[in-house]
CSV table of C-alpha atoms in Angstrom, one decimal:
chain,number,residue,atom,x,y,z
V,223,UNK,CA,36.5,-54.1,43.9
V,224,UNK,CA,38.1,-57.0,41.8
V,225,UNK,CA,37.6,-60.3,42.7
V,226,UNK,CA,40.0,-61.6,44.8
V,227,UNK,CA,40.7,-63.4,48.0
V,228,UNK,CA,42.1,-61.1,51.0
V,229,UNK,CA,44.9,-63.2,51.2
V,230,UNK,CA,45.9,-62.9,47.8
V,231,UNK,CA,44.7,-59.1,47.8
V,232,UNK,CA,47.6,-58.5,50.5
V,233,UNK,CA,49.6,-60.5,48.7
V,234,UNK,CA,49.7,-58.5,46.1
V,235,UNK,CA,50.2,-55.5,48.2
V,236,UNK,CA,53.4,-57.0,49.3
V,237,UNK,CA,52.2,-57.7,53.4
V,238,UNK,CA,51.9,-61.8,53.2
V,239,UNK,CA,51.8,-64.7,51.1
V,240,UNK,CA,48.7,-66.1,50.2
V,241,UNK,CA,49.2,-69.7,51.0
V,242,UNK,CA,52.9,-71.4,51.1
V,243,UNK,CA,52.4,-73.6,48.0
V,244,UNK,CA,53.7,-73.8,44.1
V,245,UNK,CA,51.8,-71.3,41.8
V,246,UNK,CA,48.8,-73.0,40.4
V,247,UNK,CA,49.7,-74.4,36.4
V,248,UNK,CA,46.7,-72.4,34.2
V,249,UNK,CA,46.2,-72.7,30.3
V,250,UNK,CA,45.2,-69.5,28.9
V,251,UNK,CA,43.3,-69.0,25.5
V,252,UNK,CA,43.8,-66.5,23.4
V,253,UNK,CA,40.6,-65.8,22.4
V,254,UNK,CA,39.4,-63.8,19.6
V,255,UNK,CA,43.1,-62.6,17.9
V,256,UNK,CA,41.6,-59.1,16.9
V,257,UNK,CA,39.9,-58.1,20.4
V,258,UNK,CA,41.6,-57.2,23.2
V,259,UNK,CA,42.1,-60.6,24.7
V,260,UNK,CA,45.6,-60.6,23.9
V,261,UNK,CA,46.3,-56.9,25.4
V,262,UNK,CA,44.4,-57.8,28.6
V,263,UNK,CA,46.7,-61.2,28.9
V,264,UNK,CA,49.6,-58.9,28.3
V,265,UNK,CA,49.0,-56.7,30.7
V,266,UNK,CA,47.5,-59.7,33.9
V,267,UNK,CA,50.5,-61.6,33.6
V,268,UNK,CA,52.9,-58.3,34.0
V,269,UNK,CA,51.0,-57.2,36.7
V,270,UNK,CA,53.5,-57.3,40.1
V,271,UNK,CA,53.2,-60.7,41.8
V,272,UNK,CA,51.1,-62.9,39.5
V,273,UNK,CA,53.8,-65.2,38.6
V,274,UNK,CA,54.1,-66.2,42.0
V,275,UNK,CA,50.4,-67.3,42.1
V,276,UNK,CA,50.1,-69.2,38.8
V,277,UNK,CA,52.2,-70.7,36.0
V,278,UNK,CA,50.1,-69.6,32.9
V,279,UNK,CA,50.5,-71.5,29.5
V,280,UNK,CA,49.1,-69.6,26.8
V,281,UNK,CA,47.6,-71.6,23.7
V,282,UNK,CA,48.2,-68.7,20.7
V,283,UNK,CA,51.4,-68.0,18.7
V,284,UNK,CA,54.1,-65.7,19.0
V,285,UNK,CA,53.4,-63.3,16.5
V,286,UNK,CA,50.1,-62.8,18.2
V,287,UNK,CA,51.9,-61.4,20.8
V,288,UNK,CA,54.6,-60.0,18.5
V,289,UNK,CA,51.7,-57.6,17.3
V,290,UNK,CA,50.3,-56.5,20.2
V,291,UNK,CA,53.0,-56.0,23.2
V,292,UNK,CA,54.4,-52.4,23.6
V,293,UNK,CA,58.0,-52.0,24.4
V,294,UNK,CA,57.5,-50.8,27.9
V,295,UNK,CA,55.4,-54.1,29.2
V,296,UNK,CA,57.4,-57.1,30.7
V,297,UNK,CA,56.6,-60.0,28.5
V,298,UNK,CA,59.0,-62.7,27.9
V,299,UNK,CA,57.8,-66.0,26.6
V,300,UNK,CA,58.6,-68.9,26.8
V,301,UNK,CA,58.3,-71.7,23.7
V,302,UNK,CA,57.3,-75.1,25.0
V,303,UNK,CA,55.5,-78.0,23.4
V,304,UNK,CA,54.2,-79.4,26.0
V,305,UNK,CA,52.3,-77.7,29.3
V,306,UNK,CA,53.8,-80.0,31.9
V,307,UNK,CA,56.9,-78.6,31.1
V,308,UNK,CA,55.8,-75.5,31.8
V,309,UNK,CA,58.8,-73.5,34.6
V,310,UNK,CA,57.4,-71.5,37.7
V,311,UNK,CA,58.3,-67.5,37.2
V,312,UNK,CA,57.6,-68.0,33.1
V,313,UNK,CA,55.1,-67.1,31.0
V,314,UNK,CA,55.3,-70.2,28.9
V,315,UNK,CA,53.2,-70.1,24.8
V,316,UNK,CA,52.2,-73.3,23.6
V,317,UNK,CA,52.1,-73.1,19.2
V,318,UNK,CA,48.8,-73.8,18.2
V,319,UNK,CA,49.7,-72.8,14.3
V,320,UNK,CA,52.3,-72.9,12.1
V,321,UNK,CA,51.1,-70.6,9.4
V,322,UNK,CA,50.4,-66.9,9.5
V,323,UNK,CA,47.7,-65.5,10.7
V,324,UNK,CA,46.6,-62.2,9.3
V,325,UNK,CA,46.1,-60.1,11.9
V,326,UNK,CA,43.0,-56.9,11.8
V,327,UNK,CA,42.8,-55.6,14.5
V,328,UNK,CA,39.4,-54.8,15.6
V,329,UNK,CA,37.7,-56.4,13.1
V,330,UNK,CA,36.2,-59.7,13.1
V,331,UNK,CA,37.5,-62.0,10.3
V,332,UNK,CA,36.9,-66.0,10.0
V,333,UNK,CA,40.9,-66.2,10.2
V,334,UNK,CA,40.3,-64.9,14.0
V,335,UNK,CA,37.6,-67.0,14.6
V,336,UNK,CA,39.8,-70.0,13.4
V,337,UNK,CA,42.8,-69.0,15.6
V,338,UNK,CA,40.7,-68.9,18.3
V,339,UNK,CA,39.4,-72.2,17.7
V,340,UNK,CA,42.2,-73.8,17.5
V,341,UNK,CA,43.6,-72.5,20.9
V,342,UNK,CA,40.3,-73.6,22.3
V,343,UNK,CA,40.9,-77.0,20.9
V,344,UNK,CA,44.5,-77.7,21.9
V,345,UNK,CA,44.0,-75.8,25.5
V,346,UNK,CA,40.8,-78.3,26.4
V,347,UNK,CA,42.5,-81.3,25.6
V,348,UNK,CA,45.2,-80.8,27.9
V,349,UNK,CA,43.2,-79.8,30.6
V,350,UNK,CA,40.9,-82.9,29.8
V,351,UNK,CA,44.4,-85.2,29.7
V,352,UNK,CA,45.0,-83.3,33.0
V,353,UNK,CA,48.0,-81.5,32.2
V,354,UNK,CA,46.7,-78.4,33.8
V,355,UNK,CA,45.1,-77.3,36.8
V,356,UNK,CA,43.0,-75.0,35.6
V,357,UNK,CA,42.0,-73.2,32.1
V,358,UNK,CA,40.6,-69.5,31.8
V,359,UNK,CA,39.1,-68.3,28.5
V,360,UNK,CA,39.9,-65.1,26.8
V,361,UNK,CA,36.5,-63.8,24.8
V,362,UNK,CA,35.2,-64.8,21.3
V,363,UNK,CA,33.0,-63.8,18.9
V,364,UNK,CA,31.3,-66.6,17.9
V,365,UNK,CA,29.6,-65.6,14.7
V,366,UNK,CA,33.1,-66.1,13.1
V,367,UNK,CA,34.3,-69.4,14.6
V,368,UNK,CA,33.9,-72.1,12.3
V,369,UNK,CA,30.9,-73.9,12.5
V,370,UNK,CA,32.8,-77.1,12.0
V,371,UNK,CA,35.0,-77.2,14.8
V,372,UNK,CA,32.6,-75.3,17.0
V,373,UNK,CA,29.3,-76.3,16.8
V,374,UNK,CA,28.2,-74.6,20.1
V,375,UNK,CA,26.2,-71.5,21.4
V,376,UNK,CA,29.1,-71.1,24.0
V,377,UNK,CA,32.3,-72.0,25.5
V,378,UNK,CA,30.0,-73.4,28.3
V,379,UNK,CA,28.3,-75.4,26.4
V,380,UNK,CA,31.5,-76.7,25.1
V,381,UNK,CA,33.4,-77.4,27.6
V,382,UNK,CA,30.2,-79.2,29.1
V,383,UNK,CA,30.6,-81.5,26.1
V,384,UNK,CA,34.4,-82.0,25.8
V,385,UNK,CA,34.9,-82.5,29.4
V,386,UNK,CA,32.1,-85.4,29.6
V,387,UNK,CA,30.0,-83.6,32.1
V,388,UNK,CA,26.1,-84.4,32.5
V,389,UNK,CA,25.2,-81.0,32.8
V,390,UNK,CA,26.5,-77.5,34.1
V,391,UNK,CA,25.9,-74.0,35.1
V,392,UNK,CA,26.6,-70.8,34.0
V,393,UNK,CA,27.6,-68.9,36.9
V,394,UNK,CA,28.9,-65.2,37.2
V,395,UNK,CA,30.9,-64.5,40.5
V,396,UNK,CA,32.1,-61.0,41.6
V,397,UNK,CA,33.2,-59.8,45.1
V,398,UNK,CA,29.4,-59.8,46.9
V,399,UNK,CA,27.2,-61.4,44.2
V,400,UNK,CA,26.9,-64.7,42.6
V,401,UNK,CA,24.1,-65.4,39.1
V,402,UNK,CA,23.4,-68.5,37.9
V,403,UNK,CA,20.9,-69.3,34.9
V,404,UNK,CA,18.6,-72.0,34.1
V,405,UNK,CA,19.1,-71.7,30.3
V,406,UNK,CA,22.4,-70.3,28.7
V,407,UNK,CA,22.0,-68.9,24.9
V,408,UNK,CA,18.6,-69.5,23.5
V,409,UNK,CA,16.6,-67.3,22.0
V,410,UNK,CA,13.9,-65.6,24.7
V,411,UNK,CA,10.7,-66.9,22.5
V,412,UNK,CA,12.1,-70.8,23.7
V,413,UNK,CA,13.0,-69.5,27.4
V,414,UNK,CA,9.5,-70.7,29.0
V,415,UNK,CA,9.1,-74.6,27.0
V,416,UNK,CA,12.9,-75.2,28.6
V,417,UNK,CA,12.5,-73.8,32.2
V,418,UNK,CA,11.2,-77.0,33.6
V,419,UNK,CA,11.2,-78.2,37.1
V,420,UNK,CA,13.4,-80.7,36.4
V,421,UNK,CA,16.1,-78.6,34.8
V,422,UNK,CA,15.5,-75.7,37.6
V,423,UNK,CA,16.4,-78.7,40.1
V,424,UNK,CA,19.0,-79.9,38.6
V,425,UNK,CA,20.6,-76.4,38.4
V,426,UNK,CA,19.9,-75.5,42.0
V,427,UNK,CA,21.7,-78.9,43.0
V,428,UNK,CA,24.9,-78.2,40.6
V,429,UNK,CA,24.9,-74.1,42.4
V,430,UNK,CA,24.4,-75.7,45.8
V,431,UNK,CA,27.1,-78.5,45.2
V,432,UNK,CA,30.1,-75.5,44.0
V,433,UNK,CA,29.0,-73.2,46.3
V,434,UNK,CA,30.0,-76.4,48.9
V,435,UNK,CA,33.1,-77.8,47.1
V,436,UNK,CA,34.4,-74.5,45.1
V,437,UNK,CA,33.5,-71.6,47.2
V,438,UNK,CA,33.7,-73.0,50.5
V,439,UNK,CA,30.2,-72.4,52.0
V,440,UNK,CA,29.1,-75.0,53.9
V,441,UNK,CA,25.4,-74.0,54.5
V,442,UNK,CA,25.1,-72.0,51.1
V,443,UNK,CA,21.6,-69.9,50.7
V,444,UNK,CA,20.3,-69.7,47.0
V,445,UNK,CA,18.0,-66.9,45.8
V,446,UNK,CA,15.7,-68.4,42.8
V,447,UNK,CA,14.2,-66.0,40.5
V,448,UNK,CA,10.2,-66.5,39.6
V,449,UNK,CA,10.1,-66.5,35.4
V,450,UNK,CA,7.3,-63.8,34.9
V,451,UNK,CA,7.0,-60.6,36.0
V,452,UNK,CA,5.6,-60.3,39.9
V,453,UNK,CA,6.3,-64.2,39.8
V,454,UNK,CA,3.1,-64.6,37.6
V,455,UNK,CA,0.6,-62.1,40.0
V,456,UNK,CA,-1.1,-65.3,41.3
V,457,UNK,CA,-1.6,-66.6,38.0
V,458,UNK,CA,-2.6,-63.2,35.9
V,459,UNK,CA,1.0,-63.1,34.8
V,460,UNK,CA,1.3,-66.6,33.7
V,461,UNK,CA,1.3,-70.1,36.0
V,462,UNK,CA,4.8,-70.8,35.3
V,463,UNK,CA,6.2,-69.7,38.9
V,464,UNK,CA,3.2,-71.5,40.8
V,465,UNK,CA,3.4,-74.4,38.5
V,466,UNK,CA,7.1,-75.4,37.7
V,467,UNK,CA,9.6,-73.1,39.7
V,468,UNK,CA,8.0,-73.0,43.1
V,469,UNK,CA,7.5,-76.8,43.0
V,470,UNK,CA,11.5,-77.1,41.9
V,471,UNK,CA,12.9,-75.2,45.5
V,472,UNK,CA,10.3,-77.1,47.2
V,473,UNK,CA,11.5,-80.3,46.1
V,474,UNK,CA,15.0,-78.9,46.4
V,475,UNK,CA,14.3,-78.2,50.1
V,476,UNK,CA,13.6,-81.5,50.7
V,477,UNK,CA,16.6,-82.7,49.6
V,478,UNK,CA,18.0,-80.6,52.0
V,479,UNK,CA,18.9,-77.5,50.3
V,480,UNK,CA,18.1,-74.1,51.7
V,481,UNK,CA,16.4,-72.4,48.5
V,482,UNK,CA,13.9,-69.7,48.5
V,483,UNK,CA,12.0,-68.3,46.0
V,484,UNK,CA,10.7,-67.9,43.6
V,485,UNK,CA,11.1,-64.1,44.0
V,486,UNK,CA,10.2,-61.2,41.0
V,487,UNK,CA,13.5,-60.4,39.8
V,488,UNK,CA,13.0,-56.7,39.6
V,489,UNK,CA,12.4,-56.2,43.6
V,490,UNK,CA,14.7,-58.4,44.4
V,491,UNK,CA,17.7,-56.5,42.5
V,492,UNK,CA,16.4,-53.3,43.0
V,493,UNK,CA,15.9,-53.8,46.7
V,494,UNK,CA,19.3,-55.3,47.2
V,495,UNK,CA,17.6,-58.7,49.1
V,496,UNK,CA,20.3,-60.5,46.7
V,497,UNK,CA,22.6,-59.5,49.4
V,498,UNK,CA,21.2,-61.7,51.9
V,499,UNK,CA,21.9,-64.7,49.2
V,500,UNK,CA,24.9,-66.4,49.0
V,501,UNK,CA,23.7,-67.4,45.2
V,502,UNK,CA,21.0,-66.3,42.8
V,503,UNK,CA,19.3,-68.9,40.5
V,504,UNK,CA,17.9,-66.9,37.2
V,505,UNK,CA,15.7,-68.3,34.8
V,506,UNK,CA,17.6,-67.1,31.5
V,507,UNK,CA,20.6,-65.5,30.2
V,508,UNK,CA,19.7,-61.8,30.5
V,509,UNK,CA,17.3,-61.7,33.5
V,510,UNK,CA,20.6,-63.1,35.2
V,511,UNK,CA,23.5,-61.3,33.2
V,512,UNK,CA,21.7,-57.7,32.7
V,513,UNK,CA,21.9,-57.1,36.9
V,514,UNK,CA,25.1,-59.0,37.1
V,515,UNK,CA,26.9,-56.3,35.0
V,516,UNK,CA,24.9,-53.7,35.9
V,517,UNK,CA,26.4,-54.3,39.4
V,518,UNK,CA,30.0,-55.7,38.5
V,519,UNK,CA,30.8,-55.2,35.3
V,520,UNK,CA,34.3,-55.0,34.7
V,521,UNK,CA,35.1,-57.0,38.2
V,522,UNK,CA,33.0,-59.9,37.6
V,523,UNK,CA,34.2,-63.4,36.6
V,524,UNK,CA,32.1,-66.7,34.4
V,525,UNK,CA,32.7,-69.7,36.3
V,526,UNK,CA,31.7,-72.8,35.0
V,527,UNK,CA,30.1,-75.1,37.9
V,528,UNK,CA,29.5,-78.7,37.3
V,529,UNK,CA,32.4,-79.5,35.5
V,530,UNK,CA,35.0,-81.9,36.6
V,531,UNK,CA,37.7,-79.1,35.8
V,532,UNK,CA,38.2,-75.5,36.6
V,533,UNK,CA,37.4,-73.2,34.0
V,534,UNK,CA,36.6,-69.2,34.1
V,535,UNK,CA,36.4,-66.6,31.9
V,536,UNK,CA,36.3,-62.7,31.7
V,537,UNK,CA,32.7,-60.9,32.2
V,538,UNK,CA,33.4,-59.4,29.0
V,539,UNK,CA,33.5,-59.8,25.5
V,540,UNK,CA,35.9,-58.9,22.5
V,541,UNK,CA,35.3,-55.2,22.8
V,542,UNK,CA,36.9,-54.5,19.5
V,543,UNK,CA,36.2,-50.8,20.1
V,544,UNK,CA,38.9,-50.4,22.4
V,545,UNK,CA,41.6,-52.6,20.2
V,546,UNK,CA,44.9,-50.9,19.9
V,547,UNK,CA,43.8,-47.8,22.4
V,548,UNK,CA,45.7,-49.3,25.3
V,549,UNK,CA,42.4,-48.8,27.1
V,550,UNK,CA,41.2,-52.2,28.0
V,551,UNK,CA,41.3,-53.1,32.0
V,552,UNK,CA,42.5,-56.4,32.6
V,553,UNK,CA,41.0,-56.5,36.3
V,554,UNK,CA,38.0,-59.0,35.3
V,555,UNK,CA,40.8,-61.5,33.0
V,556,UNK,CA,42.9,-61.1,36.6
V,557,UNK,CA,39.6,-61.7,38.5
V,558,UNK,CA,39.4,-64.8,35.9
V,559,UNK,CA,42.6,-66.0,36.9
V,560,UNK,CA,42.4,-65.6,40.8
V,561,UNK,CA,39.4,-67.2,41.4
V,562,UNK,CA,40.7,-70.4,39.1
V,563,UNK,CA,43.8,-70.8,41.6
V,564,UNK,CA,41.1,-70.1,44.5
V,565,UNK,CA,37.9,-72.8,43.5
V,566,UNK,CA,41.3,-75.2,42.4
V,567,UNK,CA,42.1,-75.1,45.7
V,568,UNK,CA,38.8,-74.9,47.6
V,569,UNK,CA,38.0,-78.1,45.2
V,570,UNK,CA,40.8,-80.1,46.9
V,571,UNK,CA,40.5,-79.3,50.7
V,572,UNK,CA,36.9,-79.8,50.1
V,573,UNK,CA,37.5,-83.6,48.5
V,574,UNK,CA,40.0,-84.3,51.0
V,575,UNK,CA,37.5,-83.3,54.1
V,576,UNK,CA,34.9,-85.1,52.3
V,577,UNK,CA,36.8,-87.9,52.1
V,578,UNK,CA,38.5,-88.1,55.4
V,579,UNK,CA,36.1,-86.0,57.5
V,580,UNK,CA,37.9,-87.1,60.5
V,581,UNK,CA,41.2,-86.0,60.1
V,582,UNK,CA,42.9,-83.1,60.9
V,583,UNK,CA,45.2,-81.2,58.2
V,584,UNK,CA,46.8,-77.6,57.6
V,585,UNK,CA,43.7,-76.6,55.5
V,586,UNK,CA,46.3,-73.7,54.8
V,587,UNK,CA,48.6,-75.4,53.0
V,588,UNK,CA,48.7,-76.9,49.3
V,589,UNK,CA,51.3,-79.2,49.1
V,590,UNK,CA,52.7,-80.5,45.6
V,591,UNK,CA,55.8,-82.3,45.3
V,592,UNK,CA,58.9,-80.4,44.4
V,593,UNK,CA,59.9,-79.8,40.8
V,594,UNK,CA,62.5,-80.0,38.5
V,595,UNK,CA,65.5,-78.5,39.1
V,596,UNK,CA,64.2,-77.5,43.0
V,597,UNK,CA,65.5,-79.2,46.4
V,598,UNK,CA,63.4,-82.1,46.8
V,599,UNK,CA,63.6,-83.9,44.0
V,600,UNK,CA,61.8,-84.8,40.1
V,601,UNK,CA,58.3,-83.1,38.7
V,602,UNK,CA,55.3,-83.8,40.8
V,603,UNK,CA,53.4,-86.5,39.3
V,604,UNK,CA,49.9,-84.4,38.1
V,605,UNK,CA,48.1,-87.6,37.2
V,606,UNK,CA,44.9,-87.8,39.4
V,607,UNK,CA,45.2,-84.3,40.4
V,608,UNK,CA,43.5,-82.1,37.4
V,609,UNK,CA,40.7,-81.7,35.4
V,610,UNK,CA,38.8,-84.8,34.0
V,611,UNK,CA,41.8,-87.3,36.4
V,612,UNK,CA,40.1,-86.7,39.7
């Protein structure tokens, strides 16, 4: 099932409205301009009802779009320079390029991976100047960005950076499972020198800490993975698990977190105990990502937790295979921008219960003031109330 909230899954059967509140403004990068992020973005924001749950600014160029939009879809765009004046029931393109880009369709080419770049660029910087509420991330290939303007393994690992954020976590999210990962994109031979109990703790307190404020759980319970196989077989295997992880939930139990572990990763998939977790803490990228998609691929979502911003991401890559086969699903891009709009809003009911934990309010409702050109008078004022303002 794709990710989405009941409410906004009967929403989009036409029974209720969601919430009674302004659609939600989210940048939208192209990604790679020869893989099928700009077919999937084509067809998510055409889909029945999704304009009346966000605003979407999308950081590309027309011709992009121009080049890859059929004649049956319905996808008007609208130029604007900057996002705030982005208008409710548009699809609004911010130009980040003047010249032409020469467009090869399911081919990598270092003119994609600077086109991508550059929406990157120009689409973080507003949502760091808080001119958006959220940003989702169409896929790259990152052996042909430029190593100048993108010096990073990752889009998490940039955004970390840009956003000024001690630390964050890699965190896939589908309808019944949740992976995060101690280490992001290193090569396996350096997995075991950077699992340390420090970082495991410091991971397991940024998962605790969204699964509080973004996903609404007040009593979250986190799975954590053991690093060797059988979680070391008492020390046959390796003494990482005795020695570094099971210290790190210990210590995070103590602090008042309810994490268990650390469990062998192959039982624990394979005999469906992550179900009793509200959160699973891997050690590295693929012991995490390989039973993640195994389960959800094509549904699931990247969430970046520990940033002061919103940002997500399809669960899939470029997939320049399917280019130009009007093939590619947008569920898990739709997915990506659903569960923006939701952890926005979870984000802001749980600061303001935080903050006033006494006083009661319509948890319901997201109120915004009015906009241009709407009863009520001027633009809301945003400042304060996005990414990197709070």
């Amino acid at each position: 099932m794709l990710y989405r909230s009941r409410a906004e899954a009967s929403y989009l059967r036409g029974t209720i409205k969601p919430y009674r509140m302004d659609p939600l403004r989210i940048g939208i990068t192209v990604g790679d301009v020869n893989g099928i992020g700009p077919e999937v973005i084509v067809k998510a924001l055409t889909r029945r009802g999704i304009l009346e749950l966000v605003t979407p600014v999308i950081y590309a160029s027309e011709a992009v779009f121009a080049a890859y939009r059929t004649e049956d879809d319905d996808f008007a765009l609208q130029s604007i320079t900057d996002p705030e004046s982005a208008e409710d029931g548009t699809i609004s393109l911010v130009s980040c390029w003047e010249e032409a880009v020469e467009l090869t369709p399911g081919q990598p080419t270092a003119a994609g991976g600077r086109a991508a770049a550059r929406s990157l660029e120009r689409a973080v910087a507003d949502l760091k100047e808080g001119k958006l509420d959220a940003l989702v991330t169409a896929p790259i290939n990152k052996s042909v960005m430029p190593k100048d303007d993108f010096p990073y393994p990752g889009h998490t690992e940039m955004l970390t950076q840009r956003l000024g954020a001690e630390e964050s976590l890699m965190f896939l999210v589908s309808d019944d499972l949740r992976v995060g990962v101690v280490t992001n994109h290193i090569p396996v031979s350096q997995v075991a020198t950077q699992v340390t109990q420090a970082r495991i703790l410091e991971k397991i307190n940024i998962m605790d800490a969204s699964l509080r404020a973004d996903f609404g759980i007040e009593k979250p319970l986190i799975g954590v993975l053991a690093l060797n196989p059988h979680a070391g077989d008492e020390g046959r295997i390796g003494t990482e698990d005795d020695k570094v992880v099971r210290p790190a939930v210990e210590q995070a139990k103590e602090a008042g977190i309810m994490a268990l572990g650390p469990y062998p990763a192959d039982g624990f998939f394979g005999s469906g105990k992550f179900r009793k977790f509200d959160a699973v803490l891997a050690m590295y990228h693929d012991q995490g990502l390989v039973p993640f998609k195994a389960l959800s691929f094509g549904k699931g979502v990247n969430f970046t937790a520990g940033l002061p911003a919103i940002r997500t991401s399809p669960d899939h890559g470029t997939a320049y295979d399917l280019v130009g086969q009007d093939q590619a699903s947008p569920d898990s891009f739709l997915a990506a921008l659903f569960l923006a709009r939701e952890t926005y809003l979870n984000r802001e009911r749980h600061a303001e219960d935080t903050a006033n934990p006494l006083e009661s309010r319509m948890h319901l409702v997201y109120k915004r003031k009015a906009r241009a050109g709407k009863s009520g008078g001027g633009k809301s004022d945003r400042k304060g109330g996005r990414g990197g303002k709070r």
